[in-house]
Amino acid sequence: MRIAVLGAGSMGHGIAQVSAMAGHDVVLRDVESEFVEAGLAGIRENLQGGVDRDKVTETAMAETLERIEGETDLEAAVEAAELVIEAVPEDMDLKKQVVADAEAATDEGTIIASNTSSLSVTEIGSALEQPECAVGLHFFNPPHLMDLVEIVIAEQTDERTESVAIDYVRGLGKEDVVVRDTAGFASSRLGVVTGLEAIRMVEEGVASPADIDEAMRIGYGYPMGPLELTDHVGLDVRLHIAEHLRSELGERFRPPQTLRRKVRAGTLGKKTGEGFYVWEDGERVGMSGDWAGNA
Ligand SMILES: NC(=O)c1ccc[n+]([C@@H]2O[C@H](COP(=O)([O-])OP(=O)(O)OC[C@H]3O[C@@H](n4cnc5c(N)ncnc54)[C@H](O)[C@@H]3O)[C@@H](O)[C@H]2O)c1
C-alpha cells in the first residue's frame, strides 16, 4: 500500500518506519525540510539500533530506508496514497485543517487516519467530505517497540475503513484493539485512573512511591509502576489528559493536588530531572520530596 504520514515528529517517524518495515511505500511529510530530515535520521538511528542488537538485518534496514521518501509538499506527499496517517501536534483545529487539505489532494476513498491520543476522531473526521473514511490509529510511543495499536472507530467510520485499518495494523505485526471513539479510548482511560489513584495514595501516606510501584510491578505484572510511568510520560502531560478526561467523563478523573503542585513547581518527571523520583542521566536515582534519600 502507498502510505503518507503527516508529521515527522516523535510518532510520525516511528509510524513511517514500521509501515516501511512491513513492505509499504511511505512518504513522510513535515512542514520544514529540517523536520523531515530529523525524522529520517530518527528512523536510521532506530534501524541501526536494531541491527546492532541483531533484531534487524542489514538488508532489511536498507530495504526499509529505500521505501521511505521525505517530502515537504503536501500534494506530492499524499498523491496516490491509499492511507494517510496524520501525526501532527495535538490541536483540534490544526488536525481538522490537515485532514481536510490531505483529503482534497487525494483520490476518492483514501482512508484518513489520525494518531490522536485524546481528541475526538469523530470531530476530526467531521472536517472531511467523506467522513466515513476517517479512523483513529492510536500508536504507542515508540511505535517501533510498542506492540499495541488502538483502532478508534468514529461515529462515521464505515466497515471498509475499519477493515482496512485492521488489516494494516495486523500487517505491521502489531496487536490491535478496536475501541469506540470515547474520551481516553481504552488504554489512556484505565492508565490514567491507576496513575491518579497512585498519586492520591502517596498523598495519604499509604506507602512510598517505590513501594506502590513495586506492588503493581510484582503483584500485577505491570512492566513499570504507575508513578514511574507518570515520570516517563511527564507530569504536565498527565495533568492535561486528566483534566480533559474530567471534563468528558466526570470527577473520578479530578487531578490530585500533588500533581498540580509538582507541575506548578516545574518538577515534570524524567525530562526535568524530578517528578515522583529523582533522575540523573535518564536513570532513576532516588525518590522525591518526603521520600528523598530513599532509593
Ligand atoms: N508522543 C507520544 O507519546 C504520543 C503517543 C501517542 C500518540 N501521540 C499523538 O501523536 C501526535 C503527534 O505527537 P508527537 O509527539 O509525534 O508530536 P511532535 O511534536 O513530536 O511532532 C509533530 C510534528 O508535526 C509537524 N507538523 C506540524 N504541522 C504540520 C502539518 N500541517 N503537516 C505536517 N506536519 C506538521 C511538526 O513540525 C512536528 O514535527 C499527537 O496527536 C499526539 O497526541 C503522541
mmCIF file of C-alpha atoms and ligand atoms in Angstrom:
data_model
loop_
_atom_site.group_PDB
_atom_site.id
_atom_site.type_symbol
_atom_site.label_atom_id
_atom_site.label_comp_id
_atom_site.label_asym_id
_atom_site.label_seq_id
_atom_site.Cartn_x
_atom_site.Cartn_y
_atom_site.Cartn_z
ATOM 1 C CA MET A 1 0.000 0.000 0.000
ATOM 2 C CA ARG A 2 1.132 3.571 -0.527
ATOM 3 C CA ILE A 3 1.011 5.468 2.769
ATOM 4 C CA ALA A 4 1.543 9.143 3.581
ATOM 5 C CA VAL A 5 2.496 10.043 7.151
ATOM 6 C CA LEU A 6 1.928 13.706 8.004
ATOM 7 C CA GLY A 7 4.213 14.991 10.761
ATOM 8 C CA ALA A 8 7.731 13.602 11.163
ATOM 9 C CA GLY A 9 7.997 14.131 14.947
ATOM 10 C CA SER A 10 8.235 11.553 17.751
ATOM 11 C CA MET A 11 5.317 9.489 16.468
ATOM 12 C CA GLY A 12 5.269 10.226 12.745
ATOM 13 C CA HIS A 13 8.770 8.984 12.016
ATOM 14 C CA GLY A 14 8.139 5.794 14.008
ATOM 15 C CA ILE A 15 4.868 5.131 12.174
ATOM 16 C CA ALA A 16 6.647 5.660 8.843
ATOM 17 C CA GLN A 17 9.347 3.213 9.923
ATOM 18 C CA VAL A 18 7.029 0.383 10.982
ATOM 19 C CA SER A 19 4.946 0.855 7.833
ATOM 20 C CA ALA A 20 8.005 0.619 5.578
ATOM 21 C CA MET A 21 9.327 -2.379 7.516
ATOM 22 C CA ALA A 22 6.027 -4.131 6.719
ATOM 23 C CA GLY A 23 6.627 -3.530 2.990
ATOM 24 C CA HIS A 24 4.567 -0.378 2.377
ATOM 25 C CA ASP A 25 5.813 2.551 0.304
ATOM 26 C CA VAL A 26 5.844 5.548 2.597
ATOM 27 C CA VAL A 27 6.101 9.289 2.182
ATOM 28 C CA LEU A 28 6.955 11.170 5.376
ATOM 29 C CA ARG A 29 5.834 14.770 5.264
ATOM 30 C CA ASP A 30 6.578 17.704 7.552
ATOM 31 C CA VAL A 31 6.345 21.454 7.085
ATOM 32 C CA GLU A 32 10.107 22.154 7.012
ATOM 33 C CA SER A 33 12.817 20.059 5.403
ATOM 34 C CA GLU A 34 14.851 20.106 8.626
ATOM 35 C CA PHE A 35 11.959 18.342 10.429
ATOM 36 C CA VAL A 36 11.717 15.787 7.630
ATOM 37 C CA GLU A 37 15.483 15.198 7.827
ATOM 38 C CA ALA A 38 15.314 14.831 11.619
ATOM 39 C CA GLY A 39 12.536 12.242 11.210
ATOM 40 C CA LEU A 40 14.530 10.299 8.611
ATOM 41 C CA ALA A 41 17.606 10.444 10.843
ATOM 42 C CA GLY A 42 15.496 9.062 13.709
ATOM 43 C CA ILE A 43 14.428 6.140 11.521
ATOM 44 C CA ARG A 44 18.033 5.399 10.525
ATOM 45 C CA GLU A 45 19.063 5.509 14.178
ATOM 46 C CA ASN A 46 16.243 3.153 15.262
ATOM 47 C CA LEU A 47 17.098 0.704 12.485
ATOM 48 C CA GLN A 48 20.808 0.838 13.242
ATOM 49 C CA GLY A 49 19.967 0.110 16.888
ATOM 50 C CA GLY A 50 18.012 -2.911 15.661
ATOM 51 C CA VAL A 51 20.953 -4.078 13.548
ATOM 52 C CA ASP A 52 23.341 -3.646 16.482
ATOM 53 C CA ARG A 53 21.081 -5.811 18.660
ATOM 54 C CA ASP A 54 20.637 -8.416 15.888
ATOM 55 C CA LYS A 55 16.913 -7.671 15.669
ATOM 56 C CA VAL A 56 17.073 -6.256 12.131
ATOM 57 C CA THR A 57 19.277 -7.442 9.262
ATOM 58 C CA GLU A 58 21.429 -5.035 7.240
ATOM 59 C CA THR A 59 19.326 -5.970 4.199
ATOM 60 C CA ALA A 60 16.031 -5.235 5.948
ATOM 61 C CA MET A 61 17.428 -1.893 7.080
ATOM 62 C CA ALA A 62 18.475 -0.951 3.542
ATOM 63 C CA GLU A 63 15.154 -2.092 2.042
ATOM 64 C CA THR A 64 13.163 -0.206 4.677
ATOM 65 C CA LEU A 65 15.056 3.017 4.029
ATOM 66 C CA GLU A 66 14.539 2.630 0.280
ATOM 67 C CA ARG A 67 10.782 2.520 0.772
ATOM 68 C CA ILE A 68 10.652 5.860 2.642
ATOM 69 C CA GLU A 69 10.713 9.231 0.932
ATOM 70 C CA GLY A 70 10.821 12.586 2.695
ATOM 71 C CA GLU A 71 8.612 15.434 1.460
ATOM 72 C CA THR A 72 7.541 18.935 2.438
ATOM 73 C CA ASP A 73 4.887 19.428 -0.222
ATOM 74 C CA LEU A 74 1.511 18.126 0.948
ATOM 75 C CA GLU A 75 0.101 17.394 -2.505
ATOM 76 C CA ALA A 76 3.156 15.445 -3.579
ATOM 77 C CA ALA A 77 3.104 13.558 -0.276
ATOM 78 C CA VAL A 78 -0.483 12.344 -0.391
ATOM 79 C CA GLU A 79 -0.779 11.883 -4.160
ATOM 80 C CA ALA A 80 -1.826 8.271 -4.860
ATOM 81 C CA ALA A 81 -1.791 7.406 -1.141
ATOM 82 C CA GLU A 82 -4.327 4.768 -0.134
ATOM 83 C CA LEU A 83 -3.839 5.552 3.534
ATOM 84 C CA VAL A 84 -2.923 8.895 5.091
ATOM 85 C CA ILE A 85 -1.940 8.949 8.769
ATOM 86 C CA GLU A 86 -1.692 12.310 10.467
ATOM 87 C CA ALA A 87 0.685 12.675 13.425
ATOM 88 C CA VAL A 88 0.758 16.459 13.753
ATOM 89 C CA PRO A 89 0.539 18.180 17.185
ATOM 90 C CA GLU A 90 -2.480 17.521 19.399
ATOM 91 C CA ASP A 91 -4.586 20.524 18.339
ATOM 92 C CA MET A 92 -8.122 20.054 17.028
ATOM 93 C CA ASP A 93 -8.142 22.988 14.594
ATOM 94 C CA LEU A 94 -4.762 22.014 13.162
ATOM 95 C CA LYS A 95 -5.789 18.372 12.751
ATOM 96 C CA LYS A 96 -9.064 19.305 11.041
ATOM 97 C CA GLN A 97 -7.192 21.541 8.621
ATOM 98 C CA VAL A 98 -4.533 18.922 7.935
ATOM 99 C CA VAL A 99 -7.019 16.101 7.211
ATOM 100 C CA ALA A 100 -9.229 18.339 5.047
ATOM 101 C CA ASP A 101 -6.226 19.516 2.995
ATOM 102 C CA ALA A 102 -4.977 15.952 2.660
ATOM 103 C CA GLU A 103 -8.369 14.658 1.531
ATOM 104 C CA ALA A 104 -8.634 17.419 -1.080
ATOM 105 C CA ALA A 105 -5.339 16.253 -2.618
ATOM 106 C CA THR A 106 -6.097 12.510 -2.669
ATOM 107 C CA ASP A 107 -8.295 10.168 -4.656
ATOM 108 C CA GLU A 108 -11.796 9.375 -3.520
ATOM 109 C CA GLY A 109 -11.870 6.607 -0.909
ATOM 110 C CA THR A 110 -8.437 7.250 0.603
ATOM 111 C CA ILE A 111 -8.500 6.311 4.288
ATOM 112 C CA ILE A 112 -7.577 9.233 6.518
ATOM 113 C CA ALA A 113 -6.326 8.158 9.928
ATOM 114 C CA SER A 114 -5.431 10.183 12.992
ATOM 115 C CA ASN A 115 -2.872 9.227 15.613
ATOM 116 C CA THR A 116 -4.509 11.490 18.193
ATOM 117 C CA SER A 117 -4.109 10.270 21.758
ATOM 118 C CA SER A 118 -7.045 12.156 23.241
ATOM 119 C CA LEU A 119 -9.073 14.175 20.730
ATOM 120 C CA SER A 120 -12.371 13.051 19.232
ATOM 121 C CA VAL A 121 -11.779 11.219 15.951
ATOM 122 C CA THR A 122 -15.438 11.869 15.136
ATOM 123 C CA GLU A 123 -14.804 15.610 15.331
ATOM 124 C CA ILE A 124 -11.574 15.370 13.305
ATOM 125 C CA GLY A 125 -13.488 13.315 10.699
ATOM 126 C CA SER A 126 -16.231 15.946 10.530
ATOM 127 C CA ALA A 127 -13.785 18.119 8.567
ATOM 128 C CA LEU A 128 -13.829 15.576 5.706
ATOM 129 C CA GLU A 129 -16.054 15.417 2.635
ATOM 130 C CA GLN A 130 -16.039 11.632 3.144
ATOM 131 C CA PRO A 131 -16.100 11.237 6.945
ATOM 132 C CA GLU A 132 -16.742 7.507 6.516
ATOM 133 C CA CYS A 133 -13.045 7.247 5.579
ATOM 134 C CA ALA A 134 -11.905 8.615 8.965
ATOM 135 C CA VAL A 135 -10.478 6.333 11.651
ATOM 136 C CA GLY A 136 -8.148 6.599 14.627
ATOM 137 C CA LEU A 137 -4.873 4.664 14.676
ATOM 138 C CA HIS A 138 -3.513 5.239 18.154
ATOM 139 C CA PHE A 139 0.076 4.012 18.115
ATOM 140 C CA PHE A 140 2.088 3.875 21.315
ATOM 141 C CA ASN A 141 5.429 5.533 21.810
ATOM 142 C CA PRO A 142 7.856 4.473 20.413
ATOM 143 C CA PRO A 143 5.940 2.843 17.547
ATOM 144 C CA HIS A 144 8.799 0.538 16.528
ATOM 145 C CA LEU A 145 8.939 -1.066 20.001
ATOM 146 C CA MET A 146 5.348 -0.952 21.233
ATOM 147 C CA ASP A 147 3.047 -3.746 20.100
ATOM 148 C CA LEU A 148 -0.365 -2.192 20.676
ATOM 149 C CA VAL A 149 -2.372 -0.014 18.276
ATOM 150 C CA GLU A 150 -5.854 1.111 19.291
ATOM 151 C CA ILE A 151 -8.161 1.339 16.286
ATOM 152 C CA VAL A 152 -10.635 4.076 17.099
ATOM 153 C CA ILE A 153 -13.994 3.837 15.361
ATOM 154 C CA ALA A 154 -15.610 7.239 14.889
ATOM 155 C CA GLU A 155 -19.363 7.726 14.552
ATOM 156 C CA GLN A 156 -18.972 7.949 10.761
ATOM 157 C CA THR A 157 -16.320 5.234 10.167
ATOM 158 C CA ASP A 158 -17.676 2.653 7.730
ATOM 159 C CA GLU A 159 -16.934 -1.070 7.572
ATOM 160 C CA ARG A 160 -14.485 -0.796 4.691
ATOM 161 C CA THR A 161 -12.411 1.768 6.579
ATOM 162 C CA GLU A 162 -12.453 -0.347 9.730
ATOM 163 C CA SER A 163 -11.359 -3.438 7.858
ATOM 164 C CA VAL A 164 -8.529 -1.623 6.007
ATOM 165 C CA ALA A 165 -7.355 -0.277 9.380
ATOM 166 C CA ILE A 166 -7.414 -3.725 10.996
ATOM 167 C CA ASP A 167 -5.574 -5.348 8.061
ATOM 168 C CA TYR A 168 -2.969 -2.582 8.089
ATOM 169 C CA VAL A 169 -2.283 -2.909 11.836
ATOM 170 C CA ARG A 170 -2.110 -6.711 11.705
ATOM 171 C CA GLY A 171 0.151 -6.471 8.664
ATOM 172 C CA LEU A 172 2.592 -4.494 10.802
ATOM 173 C CA GLY A 173 2.750 -7.473 13.161
ATOM 174 C CA LYS A 174 1.115 -5.398 15.908
ATOM 175 C CA GLU A 175 -1.777 -6.232 18.219
ATOM 176 C CA ASP A 176 -4.980 -4.288 17.645
ATOM 177 C CA VAL A 177 -7.864 -3.439 19.903
ATOM 178 C CA VAL A 178 -10.946 -1.842 18.388
ATOM 179 C CA VAL A 179 -12.500 0.875 20.547
ATOM 180 C CA ARG A 180 -15.377 3.308 20.117
ATOM 181 C CA ASP A 181 -14.444 6.962 19.910
ATOM 182 C CA THR A 182 -14.752 7.915 23.572
ATOM 183 C CA ALA A 183 -12.515 10.094 25.730
ATOM 184 C CA GLY A 184 -9.285 8.328 26.633
ATOM 185 C CA PHE A 185 -10.179 5.339 24.397
ATOM 186 C CA ALA A 186 -9.414 2.146 26.338
ATOM 187 C CA SER A 187 -5.765 2.490 27.264
ATOM 188 C CA SER A 188 -5.454 6.105 28.473
ATOM 189 C CA ARG A 189 -8.685 5.934 30.447
ATOM 190 C CA LEU A 190 -7.557 2.986 32.557
ATOM 191 C CA GLY A 191 -3.907 4.013 32.651
ATOM 192 C CA VAL A 192 -4.777 7.488 33.943
ATOM 193 C CA VAL A 193 -7.124 6.137 36.644
ATOM 194 C CA THR A 194 -4.320 3.967 38.028
ATOM 195 C CA GLY A 195 -1.817 6.827 37.846
ATOM 196 C CA LEU A 196 -4.109 9.306 39.642
ATOM 197 C CA GLU A 197 -5.028 6.827 42.366
ATOM 198 C CA ALA A 198 -1.353 6.031 42.936
ATOM 199 C CA ILE A 199 -0.683 9.771 43.431
ATOM 200 C CA ARG A 200 -3.573 10.001 45.945
ATOM 201 C CA MET A 201 -2.061 7.041 47.795
ATOM 202 C CA VAL A 202 1.267 8.917 48.041
ATOM 203 C CA GLU A 203 -0.652 11.968 49.371
ATOM 204 C CA GLU A 204 -2.339 9.811 52.008
ATOM 205 C CA GLY A 205 0.973 8.270 53.028
ATOM 206 C CA VAL A 206 -0.169 4.737 52.169
ATOM 207 C CA ALA A 207 3.332 3.792 51.028
ATOM 208 C CA SER A 208 6.358 5.286 49.297
ATOM 209 C CA PRO A 209 6.242 5.814 45.508
ATOM 210 C CA ALA A 210 8.739 2.980 45.052
ATOM 211 C CA ASP A 211 6.665 0.572 47.176
ATOM 212 C CA ILE A 212 3.422 1.467 45.361
ATOM 213 C CA ASP A 213 5.176 0.886 42.033
ATOM 214 C CA GLU A 214 6.669 -2.409 43.233
ATOM 215 C CA ALA A 215 3.206 -3.575 44.325
ATOM 216 C CA MET A 216 1.889 -3.135 40.790
ATOM 217 C CA ARG A 217 5.018 -4.433 39.088
ATOM 218 C CA ILE A 218 5.420 -7.581 41.117
ATOM 219 C CA GLY A 219 1.840 -8.105 42.255
ATOM 220 C CA TYR A 220 0.084 -7.351 38.982
ATOM 221 C CA GLY A 221 2.841 -7.822 36.409
ATOM 222 C CA TYR A 222 2.909 -4.189 35.227
ATOM 223 C CA PRO A 223 6.128 -3.612 33.260
ATOM 224 C CA MET A 224 6.507 -0.314 35.128
ATOM 225 C CA GLY A 225 4.684 1.079 38.182
ATOM 226 C CA PRO A 226 2.115 3.891 37.683
ATOM 227 C CA LEU A 227 4.251 6.586 39.368
ATOM 228 C CA GLU A 228 7.395 5.770 37.432
ATOM 229 C CA LEU A 229 5.289 5.739 34.267
ATOM 230 C CA THR A 230 3.911 9.178 35.191
ATOM 231 C CA ASP A 231 7.509 10.416 35.462
ATOM 232 C CA HIS A 232 8.229 8.989 31.996
ATOM 233 C CA VAL A 233 5.118 10.450 30.370
ATOM 234 C CA GLY A 234 5.607 13.857 32.023
ATOM 235 C CA LEU A 235 3.521 15.186 34.927
ATOM 236 C CA ASP A 236 2.314 18.109 32.792
ATOM 237 C CA VAL A 237 1.106 15.722 30.068
ATOM 238 C CA ARG A 238 -0.657 13.536 32.672
ATOM 239 C CA LEU A 239 -2.325 16.601 34.243
ATOM 240 C CA HIS A 240 -3.532 17.813 30.856
ATOM 241 C CA ILE A 241 -5.018 14.409 29.991
ATOM 242 C CA ALA A 242 -6.629 14.076 33.449
ATOM 243 C CA GLU A 243 -8.276 17.485 33.052
ATOM 244 C CA HIS A 244 -9.570 16.516 29.627
ATOM 245 C CA LEU A 245 -10.971 13.211 30.946
ATOM 246 C CA ARG A 246 -12.514 15.004 33.926
ATOM 247 C CA SER A 247 -14.349 17.396 31.598
ATOM 248 C CA GLU A 248 -15.581 14.496 29.447
ATOM 249 C CA LEU A 249 -16.141 11.708 31.984
ATOM 250 C CA GLY A 250 -16.502 13.262 35.418
ATOM 251 C CA GLU A 251 -14.970 13.862 38.814
ATOM 252 C CA ARG A 252 -13.269 10.497 39.112
ATOM 253 C CA PHE A 253 -10.545 11.988 36.907
ATOM 254 C CA ARG A 254 -10.040 15.059 39.151
ATOM 255 C CA PRO A 255 -6.269 15.601 39.325
ATOM 256 C CA PRO A 256 -4.799 15.274 42.842
ATOM 257 C CA GLN A 257 -3.317 18.445 44.402
ATOM 258 C CA THR A 258 0.148 16.879 44.495
ATOM 259 C CA LEU A 259 0.102 16.564 40.721
ATOM 260 C CA ARG A 260 -0.921 20.211 40.263
ATOM 261 C CA ARG A 261 1.690 21.380 42.807
ATOM 262 C CA LYS A 262 4.502 19.486 41.154
ATOM 263 C CA VAL A 263 3.555 20.786 37.719
ATOM 264 C CA ARG A 264 3.470 24.390 39.046
ATOM 265 C CA ALA A 265 6.906 23.824 40.573
ATOM 266 C CA GLY A 266 8.252 22.589 37.240
ATOM 267 C CA THR A 267 9.002 19.084 38.534
ATOM 268 C CA LEU A 268 7.632 17.353 35.463
ATOM 269 C CA GLY A 269 9.318 13.961 35.746
ATOM 270 C CA LYS A 270 12.247 12.417 33.943
ATOM 271 C CA LYS A 271 12.576 15.275 31.435
ATOM 272 C CA THR A 272 13.252 17.849 34.191
ATOM 273 C CA GLY A 273 15.205 15.501 36.478
ATOM 274 C CA GLU A 274 12.475 15.225 39.124
ATOM 275 C CA GLY A 275 8.870 14.078 39.445
ATOM 276 C CA PHE A 276 7.941 11.356 41.906
ATOM 277 C CA TYR A 277 11.528 10.207 41.524
ATOM 278 C CA VAL A 278 14.847 11.956 41.025
ATOM 279 C CA TRP A 279 16.531 11.248 37.669
ATOM 280 C CA GLU A 280 20.153 11.614 36.592
ATOM 281 C CA ASP A 281 21.271 10.920 33.024
ATOM 282 C CA GLY A 282 17.963 9.196 32.359
ATOM 283 C CA GLU A 283 18.362 6.829 35.336
ATOM 284 C CA ARG A 284 16.206 6.734 38.467
ATOM 285 C CA VAL A 285 18.494 7.573 41.404
ATOM 286 C CA GLY A 286 16.069 8.184 44.279
ATOM 287 C CA MET A 287 12.657 9.418 45.355
ATOM 288 C CA SER A 288 11.439 12.991 45.524
ATOM 289 C CA GLY A 289 10.115 15.131 48.429
ATOM 290 C CA ASP A 290 9.333 13.436 51.743
ATOM 291 C CA TRP A 291 10.848 10.234 50.455
ATOM 292 C CA ALA A 292 14.147 11.832 49.372
ATOM 293 C CA GLY A 293 17.191 9.844 50.395
ATOM 294 C CA ASN A 294 15.412 6.529 49.854
ATOM 295 C CA ALA A 295 16.221 4.613 46.701
HETATM 296 N N1 LIG B 1 4.388 11.439 21.930
HETATM 297 C C1 LIG B 1 3.627 10.442 22.374
HETATM 298 O O1 LIG B 1 3.955 9.740 23.338
HETATM 299 C C2 LIG B 1 2.342 10.118 21.658
HETATM 300 C C3 LIG B 1 1.777 8.836 21.808
HETATM 301 C C4 LIG B 1 0.618 8.520 21.096
HETATM 302 C C5 LIG B 1 0.013 9.483 20.290
HETATM 303 N N2 LIG B 1 0.572 10.745 20.201
HETATM 304 C C6 LIG B 1 -0.102 11.721 19.319
HETATM 305 O O2 LIG B 1 0.642 11.799 18.106
HETATM 306 C C7 LIG B 1 0.512 13.105 17.559
HETATM 307 C C8 LIG B 1 1.895 13.663 17.302
HETATM 308 O O3 LIG B 1 2.606 13.703 18.515
HETATM 309 P P1 LIG B 1 4.197 13.784 18.564
HETATM 310 O O4 LIG B 1 4.567 13.510 19.964
HETATM 311 O O5 LIG B 1 4.772 12.979 17.450
HETATM 312 O O6 LIG B 1 4.402 15.344 18.241
HETATM 313 P P2 LIG B 1 5.740 16.079 17.749
HETATM 314 O O7 LIG B 1 5.589 17.484 18.195
HETATM 315 O O8 LIG B 1 6.942 15.287 18.129
HETATM 316 O O9 LIG B 1 5.620 16.023 16.148
HETATM 317 C C9 LIG B 1 4.642 16.706 15.422
HETATM 318 C C10 LIG B 1 5.228 17.076 14.066
HETATM 319 O O10 LIG B 1 4.194 17.560 13.233
HETATM 320 C C11 LIG B 1 4.735 18.591 12.428
HETATM 321 N N3 LIG B 1 3.668 19.381 11.841
HETATM 322 C C12 LIG B 1 3.034 20.476 12.342
HETATM 323 N N4 LIG B 1 2.104 20.896 11.450
HETATM 324 C C13 LIG B 1 2.157 20.053 10.393
HETATM 325 C C14 LIG B 1 1.456 19.968 9.152
HETATM 326 N N5 LIG B 1 0.499 20.840 8.855
HETATM 327 N N6 LIG B 1 1.778 18.979 8.301
HETATM 328 C C15 LIG B 1 2.752 18.081 8.607
HETATM 329 N N7 LIG B 1 3.457 18.126 9.762
HETATM 330 C C16 LIG B 1 3.151 19.099 10.634
HETATM 331 C C17 LIG B 1 5.651 19.337 13.382
HETATM 332 O O11 LIG B 1 6.590 20.130 12.656
HETATM 333 C C18 LIG B 1 6.299 18.182 14.144
HETATM 334 O O12 LIG B 1 7.477 17.732 13.514
HETATM 335 C C19 LIG B 1 -0.328 13.891 18.563
HETATM 336 O O13 LIG B 1 -1.656 13.858 18.169
HETATM 337 C C20 LIG B 1 -0.142 13.135 19.859
HETATM 338 O O14 LIG B 1 -1.216 13.303 20.754
HETATM 339 C C21 LIG B 1 1.717 11.069 20.844
#
